[in-house]
Tab-separated table of C-alpha atoms in Angstrom:
chain	number	residue	atom	x	y	z
K	1	MET	CA	-22.365	-19.188	-7.231
K	2	ARG	CA	-23.954	-18.953	-3.933
K	3	PHE	CA	-20.383	-18.197	-2.314
K	4	LEU	CA	-20.598	-14.616	-3.669
K	5	ASN	CA	-24.320	-13.693	-2.763
K	6	ILE	CA	-25.031	-11.481	0.013
K	7	HIS	CA	-28.053	-12.800	1.341
K	8	HIS	CA	-26.836	-15.876	1.095
K	9	ALA	CA	-23.746	-15.196	3.493
K	10	ARG	CA	-26.554	-13.560	5.904
K	11	GLU	CA	-28.558	-16.693	6.117
K	12	THR	CA	-25.324	-18.862	6.343
K	13	ILE	CA	-24.684	-16.714	9.604
K	14	GLY	CA	-27.627	-16.730	10.557
K	15	ARG	CA	-27.856	-20.286	10.637
K	16	LEU	CA	-24.131	-20.444	12.057
K	17	VAL	CA	-25.300	-18.011	15.288
K	18	SER	CA	-28.373	-20.267	15.845
K	19	ALA	CA	-25.899	-23.439	16.085
K	20	VAL	CA	-23.805	-22.146	18.439
K	21	ASP	CA	-25.939	-20.084	20.925
K	22	GLU	CA	-28.552	-22.847	20.554
K	23	GLN	CA	-31.296	-19.489	20.149
K	24	PRO	CA	-33.493	-18.593	17.141
K	25	PRO	CA	-31.800	-16.947	13.910
K	26	PRO	CA	-31.366	-13.276	14.874
K	27	THR	CA	-32.808	-10.532	13.258
K	28	ALA	CA	-31.276	-8.578	10.255
K	29	ALA	CA	-30.784	-5.697	12.190
K	30	ASP	CA	-28.694	-7.914	15.139
K	31	LEU	CA	-27.040	-10.171	12.527
K	32	PRO	CA	-23.466	-7.975	12.143
K	33	ALA	CA	-23.668	-8.031	16.183
K	34	ALA	CA	-24.007	-11.133	16.817
K	35	TYR	CA	-21.703	-12.917	14.222
K	36	ARG	CA	-19.213	-10.604	15.713
K	37	SER	CA	-20.060	-11.686	19.472
K	38	VAL	CA	-19.739	-15.792	17.782
K	39	VAL	CA	-16.613	-14.691	16.120
K	40	SER	CA	-14.972	-13.688	19.058
K	41	ALA	CA	-16.141	-16.986	20.806
K	42	LEU	CA	-14.509	-19.380	18.086
K	43	ARG	CA	-11.383	-17.848	17.836
K	44	PRO	CA	-8.216	-16.751	19.906
K	45	LEU	CA	-8.485	-12.926	20.391
K	46	PRO	CA	-12.330	-11.583	20.147
K	47	VAL	CA	-13.563	-8.674	18.374
K	48	GLU	CA	-12.953	-4.933	19.056
K	49	GLY	CA	-15.609	-2.805	18.063
K	50	GLU	CA	-17.125	-2.118	14.762
K	51	GLY	CA	-16.293	-1.609	11.163
K	52	ILE	CA	-12.838	-3.748	10.482
K	53	ARG	CA	-10.073	-2.916	12.695
K	54	LEU	CA	-6.522	-2.528	11.177
K	55	SER	CA	-3.382	-3.154	13.146
K	56	PHE	CA	-0.256	-4.165	12.285
K	57	SER	CA	3.064	-6.415	13.468
K	58	ASP	CA	3.278	-4.608	16.873
K	59	SER	CA	-0.461	-5.423	17.973
K	60	GLU	CA	-2.022	-8.242	19.986
K	61	TRP	CA	-2.965	-9.796	16.692
K	62	GLY	CA	0.713	-9.589	14.817
K	63	ASP	CA	2.409	-11.185	17.870
K	64	TYR	CA	-0.124	-13.818	17.810
K	65	LEU	CA	0.105	-14.476	14.309
K	66	ILE	CA	3.893	-14.347	14.602
K	67	GLU	CA	4.213	-16.611	17.351
K	68	ASN	CA	2.384	-19.013	15.998
K	69	ARG	CA	3.810	-19.328	12.656
K	70	THR	CA	-0.380	-18.406	11.154
K	71	PHE	CA	0.117	-17.723	7.656
K	72	GLU	CA	3.684	-18.191	7.424
K	73	ASN	CA	4.777	-17.426	3.780
K	74	ILE	CA	3.925	-14.047	4.599
K	75	PHE	CA	6.243	-13.381	7.265
K	76	GLU	CA	9.391	-14.002	5.058
K	77	GLY	CA	12.006	-11.115	5.023
K	78	LEU	CA	9.191	-9.889	8.089
K	79	GLU	CA	10.395	-6.283	8.981
K	80	ASN	CA	8.980	-3.206	11.208
K	81	THR	CA	6.757	-1.209	9.510
K	82	ALA	CA	7.622	2.279	9.186
K	83	ALA	CA	5.515	5.408	10.616
K	84	ASP	CA	4.928	6.800	7.584
K	85	LEU	CA	4.137	3.628	5.870
K	86	ARG	CA	1.347	2.299	8.061
K	87	GLU	CA	-0.366	5.767	7.441
K	88	ARG	CA	-0.209	5.520	3.743
K	89	TRP	CA	-1.093	2.039	3.804
K	90	LYS	CA	-4.622	3.393	5.968
K	91	ARG	CA	-5.020	5.845	3.834
K	92	ASP	CA	-4.884	3.742	0.877
K	93	PHE	CA	-7.252	0.915	2.517
K	94	SER	CA	-9.849	3.240	3.773
K	95	VAL	CA	-10.470	4.242	-0.168
K	96	ALA	CA	-9.799	0.338	-1.320
K	97	LEU	CA	-12.995	-0.087	1.090
K	98	LEU	CA	-15.138	2.410	-0.533
K	99	HIS	CA	-14.024	1.784	-4.179
K	100	THR	CA	-15.171	-1.810	-3.606
K	101	ARG	CA	-18.453	-0.402	-2.049
K	102	ASP	CA	-18.807	1.978	-5.297
K	103	LEU	CA	-17.535	-0.731	-8.310
K	104	VAL	CA	-20.176	-3.215	-6.482
K	105	PRO	CA	-21.884	-2.596	-3.776
K	106	ASP	CA	-23.014	-5.826	-2.410
K	107	LEU	CA	-19.651	-6.779	-3.015
K	108	GLY	CA	-18.851	-4.591	-0.529
K	109	ALA	CA	-21.725	-5.417	1.776
K	110	LEU	CA	-19.918	-9.034	2.505
K	111	VAL	CA	-16.675	-7.012	2.692
K	112	ASP	CA	-18.478	-4.931	5.671
K	113	LEU	CA	-20.315	-8.262	7.061
K	114	VAL	CA	-17.741	-10.934	7.208
K	115	VAL	CA	-13.882	-9.037	7.748
K	116	THR	CA	-13.972	-7.898	11.522
K	117	ASP	CA	-10.002	-7.029	11.423
K	118	VAL	CA	-6.940	-6.945	8.792
K	119	VAL	CA	-3.514	-7.102	9.933
K	120	MET	CA	-0.984	-5.486	8.018
K	121	PHE	CA	2.770	-6.621	7.713
K	122	SER	CA	6.404	-5.501	5.918
K	123	SER	CA	7.234	-8.774	4.109
K	124	THR	CA	9.112	-9.900	1.164
K	125	ASN	CA	6.467	-12.062	0.183
K	126	LYS	CA	3.105	-10.081	-0.807
K	127	GLY	CA	-0.576	-10.907	-0.399
K	128	GLY	CA	-2.912	-11.888	1.454
K	129	GLY	CA	-3.918	-14.599	4.060
K	130	THR	CA	-6.726	-16.279	6.096
K	131	GLY	CA	-7.486	-19.361	8.074
K	132	SER	CA	-10.461	-21.518	8.501
K	133	THR	CA	-10.096	-21.103	12.515
K	134	LEU	CA	-9.507	-17.761	12.424
K	135	PRO	CA	-13.021	-16.287	11.306
K	136	GLY	CA	-13.159	-12.620	10.146
K	137	LEU	CA	-9.225	-11.949	10.361
K	138	VAL	CA	-6.644	-10.933	7.094
K	139	SER	CA	-3.645	-10.576	6.946
K	140	MET	CA	-2.005	-8.871	4.426
K	141	SER	CA	1.414	-7.928	3.094
K	142	PRO	CA	0.756	-4.994	0.554
K	143	GLY	CA	3.417	-4.592	-2.527
K	144	GLU	CA	5.165	-1.174	-2.383
K	145	GLU	CA	3.650	-0.239	-6.135
K	146	TRP	CA	0.044	-1.150	-4.711
K	147	ARG	CA	-2.640	1.192	-5.579
K	148	PRO	CA	-6.185	1.100	-3.654
K	149	HIS	CA	-7.659	-0.588	-6.152
K	150	ASP	CA	-4.885	-3.459	-5.423
K	151	TYR	CA	-6.119	-3.485	-2.022
K	152	ALA	CA	-9.702	-3.659	-2.736
K	153	GLU	CA	-8.632	-6.822	-4.895
K	154	SER	CA	-6.410	-8.818	-2.201
K	155	LEU	CA	-9.409	-7.783	0.501
K	156	VAL	CA	-12.239	-9.478	-1.765
K	157	HIS	CA	-9.897	-12.404	-2.278
K	158	GLU	CA	-9.737	-13.139	1.035
K	159	THR	CA	-13.112	-12.186	2.074
K	160	VAL	CA	-14.136	-14.966	-0.226
K	161	HIS	CA	-11.944	-17.449	1.510
K	162	LEU	CA	-13.433	-16.556	4.914
K	163	ASN	CA	-17.322	-16.655	3.603
K	164	VAL	CA	-16.668	-20.350	1.947
K	165	PHE	CA	-14.807	-21.087	5.044
K	166	LEU	CA	-18.139	-20.263	6.453
K	167	ALA	CA	-20.025	-22.263	4.885
K	168	ASP	CA	-18.316	-25.052	5.591
K	169	MET	CA	-18.747	-24.444	9.308
K	170	VAL	CA	-22.636	-24.764	8.555
K	171	TYR	CA	-23.152	-26.823	5.373
K	172	ARG	CA	-19.985	-28.941	5.114
K	173	LEU	CA	-18.441	-29.051	1.794
K	174	TYR	CA	-16.478	-31.939	1.399
K	175	THR	CA	-17.140	-35.667	2.873
K	176	ARG	CA	-13.601	-36.716	3.783
K	177	PRO	CA	-11.568	-34.390	6.144
K	178	ALA	CA	-8.994	-31.515	4.963
K	179	LYS	CA	-5.803	-34.116	5.637
K	180	ASP	CA	-7.345	-36.899	3.211
K	181	LEU	CA	-7.722	-34.302	0.590
K	182	GLU	CA	-3.927	-34.115	0.403
K	183	ALA	CA	-4.191	-37.032	-1.527
K	184	ASP	CA	-2.386	-37.523	-4.826
K	185	GLU	CA	-4.939	-39.050	-5.740
K	186	PHE	CA	-7.598	-36.532	-5.006
K	187	ARG	CA	-5.528	-33.279	-6.278
K	188	VAL	CA	-6.542	-31.096	-9.074
K	189	VAL	CA	-4.390	-28.503	-11.128
K	190	SER	CA	-5.091	-24.759	-9.641
K	191	ALA	CA	-6.782	-21.951	-11.484
K	192	VAL	CA	-4.727	-19.343	-9.849
K	193	LYS	CA	-0.846	-21.012	-9.898
K	194	PHE	CA	-1.273	-21.985	-13.158
K	195	GLY	CA	-0.434	-26.304	-14.003
K	196	GLN	CA	0.442	-26.629	-10.121
K	197	MET	CA	-1.463	-29.647	-8.951
K	198	ARG	CA	-3.354	-28.778	-5.445
K	199	PRO	CA	-4.976	-30.734	-2.717
K	200	LEU	CA	-9.011	-30.655	-3.287
K	201	ASP	CA	-9.714	-28.043	-1.322
K	202	LYS	CA	-7.576	-25.584	-1.804
K	203	ALA	CA	-7.719	-26.364	-5.749
K	204	PHE	CA	-11.688	-25.521	-4.880
K	205	HIS	CA	-11.050	-22.375	-2.740
K	206	SER	CA	-8.363	-21.372	-5.776
K	207	ALA	CA	-11.532	-21.918	-7.855
K	208	VAL	CA	-13.756	-19.209	-5.846
K	209	VAL	CA	-11.588	-16.319	-5.851
K	210	ALA	CA	-11.038	-16.092	-9.481
K	211	PRO	CA	-14.917	-14.507	-10.879
K	212	PRO	CA	-15.035	-11.927	-8.299
K	213	LEU	CA	-11.606	-10.172	-8.991
K	214	MET	CA	-11.777	-10.857	-12.678
K	215	LEU	CA	-15.669	-8.867	-12.310
K	216	MET	CA	-13.785	-5.730	-10.892
K	217	GLN	CA	-10.650	-5.613	-12.715
K	218	HIS	CA	-13.780	-5.963	-16.179
K	219	LEU	CA	-15.540	-3.674	-14.542
K	220	ARG	CA	-12.211	-1.479	-14.786
K	221	GLY	CA	-11.469	-1.957	-18.175
K	222	GLU	CA	-8.566	-4.280	-17.178
K	223	THR	CA	-7.744	-7.983	-18.655
K	224	GLU	CA	-5.404	-8.506	-17.313
K	225	LEU	CA	-7.233	-11.419	-14.971
K	226	VAL	CA	-9.501	-12.484	-17.291
K	227	ASP	CA	-6.781	-13.340	-19.656
K	228	LYS	CA	-4.907	-15.744	-17.483
K	229	PHE	CA	-7.935	-17.134	-15.724
K	230	ARG	CA	-9.837	-18.038	-18.828
K	231	HIS	CA	-8.297	-21.277	-19.322
K	232	SER	CA	-7.068	-22.347	-15.673
K	233	ILE	CA	-10.310	-21.740	-13.653
K	234	ARG	CA	-12.331	-24.314	-16.971
K	235	GLU	CA	-9.222	-26.562	-15.757
K	236	CYS	CA	-9.259	-26.435	-13.097
K	237	THR	CA	-13.452	-27.009	-12.523
K	238	ASP	CA	-12.744	-29.549	-15.154
K	239	GLY	CA	-10.691	-31.377	-12.316
K	240	LEU	CA	-13.428	-30.665	-9.493
K	241	LEU	CA	-16.309	-31.898	-11.548
K	242	GLY	CA	-14.465	-34.912	-11.610
K	243	LYS	CA	-14.041	-35.207	-8.174
K	244	LEU	CA	-17.452	-34.390	-7.497
K	245	ASP	CA	-18.257	-37.344	-5.014
K	246	LEU	CA	-15.745	-36.219	-2.398
K	247	PHE	CA	-18.246	-32.842	-2.164
K	248	THR	CA	-21.086	-33.083	-0.090
K	249	PRO	CA	-24.402	-32.264	-1.708
K	250	TYR	CA	-24.181	-28.459	-0.822
K	251	GLY	CA	-20.548	-28.395	-2.382
K	252	GLN	CA	-21.034	-29.990	-5.189
K	253	GLY	CA	-24.190	-27.695	-6.064
K	254	MET	CA	-20.673	-24.872	-5.730
K	255	VAL	CA	-18.865	-26.853	-7.992
K	256	ARG	CA	-21.516	-26.739	-10.832
K	257	GLU	CA	-21.841	-22.896	-10.536
K	258	LEU	CA	-18.540	-22.285	-10.829
K	259	ALA	CA	-17.969	-24.631	-14.023
K	260	ALA	CA	-20.950	-22.687	-15.477
K	261	PHE	CA	-18.661	-19.518	-15.019
K	262	ALA	CA	-16.068	-21.369	-15.890
K	263	GLU	CA	-17.550	-22.415	-19.554
K	264	THR	CA	-18.792	-18.976	-20.028
K	265	ILE	CA	-16.809	-16.133	-18.729
K	266	ASP	CA	-20.293	-14.182	-18.073
K	267	PHE	CA	-19.734	-11.243	-16.124
K	268	ASP	CA	-23.362	-10.914	-15.648
K	269	LEU	CA	-23.679	-14.366	-13.994
K	270	VAL	CA	-21.453	-13.178	-11.384
K	271	VAL	CA	-23.287	-9.828	-10.950
K	272	ARG	CA	-26.256	-11.818	-10.416
K	273	SER	CA	-24.718	-14.657	-8.293
K	274	ILE	CA	-23.319	-11.718	-5.623
K	275	SER	CA	-26.762	-9.882	-5.582
K	276	GLY	CA	-29.659	-12.131	-6.735
K	277	GLN	CA	-32.118	-13.664	-5.069
K	278	GLU	CA	-31.942	-16.859	-6.937
K	279	PHE	CA	-28.830	-17.471	-5.046
K	280	ALA	CA	-30.061	-16.709	-1.231
K	281	HIS	CA	-31.675	-19.616	0.011
K	282	TYR	CA	-30.219	-23.089	0.320
K	283	GLU	CA	-32.769	-25.681	1.750
K	284	LEU	CA	-31.249	-27.720	4.407
K	285	PRO	CA	-31.527	-31.790	4.686
K	286	VAL	CA	-34.135	-32.861	6.826
K	287	ALA	CA	-32.578	-34.927	9.560
K	288	ALA	CA	-32.879	-38.756	9.401
């Protein structure tokens, strides 16, 4: 599943940087800075500094997201975040980053590479959000009972979305515009919103986040997500396989990789997908 692969993410980002800057791909050492430079050019607010910058609803990013009703579902019951809660969230978030790097090092490396900013909100609806037009940015509304591993799973969830958005920029996933994929005839059951029919791209995104989250819980000795998603991810990928003509050759490869996992629930496959060189390179078709 190359959408999880750290080596493939580096190759993809190198190609994105090269296309935007019209220069040869950056070296491995220059890649993180080059990515942040390109991200700054592609979204309304630039990347500031190194690492993942954490902010809250009264930050510049918070103001932008609220004013533009971005991630509107997260903003229901929006409140100011008290100072003591901000400090707790900062501590838990820092521990979550360490937890991810320790649990699956290359998954932690993917988070560190792809995510540049996290904006936290106090609101009724808990969870995270990302957008295809806001590379590097994650919105998050932590739950009252969240522990560091919950932050880690939410962050990985959103990282995978961002990584797939980057792949779509570079290789294209679909043969039709996203708006067309909302038509009823192109809908597929979601892998995470059980029984709900979703637009093709959203159903696909629901499937790509399931394997790494299932792996993280599996490595912690939890079975909740594995038990929940075992049937639904198979149902989702069966639906995606039935609509392969709506995917580009690159997208079709991703769907088939997902379907192979859904059939076996093989966590060794997920680990290889994150770190293995077999998922690293994608041969771009020669221009006609």
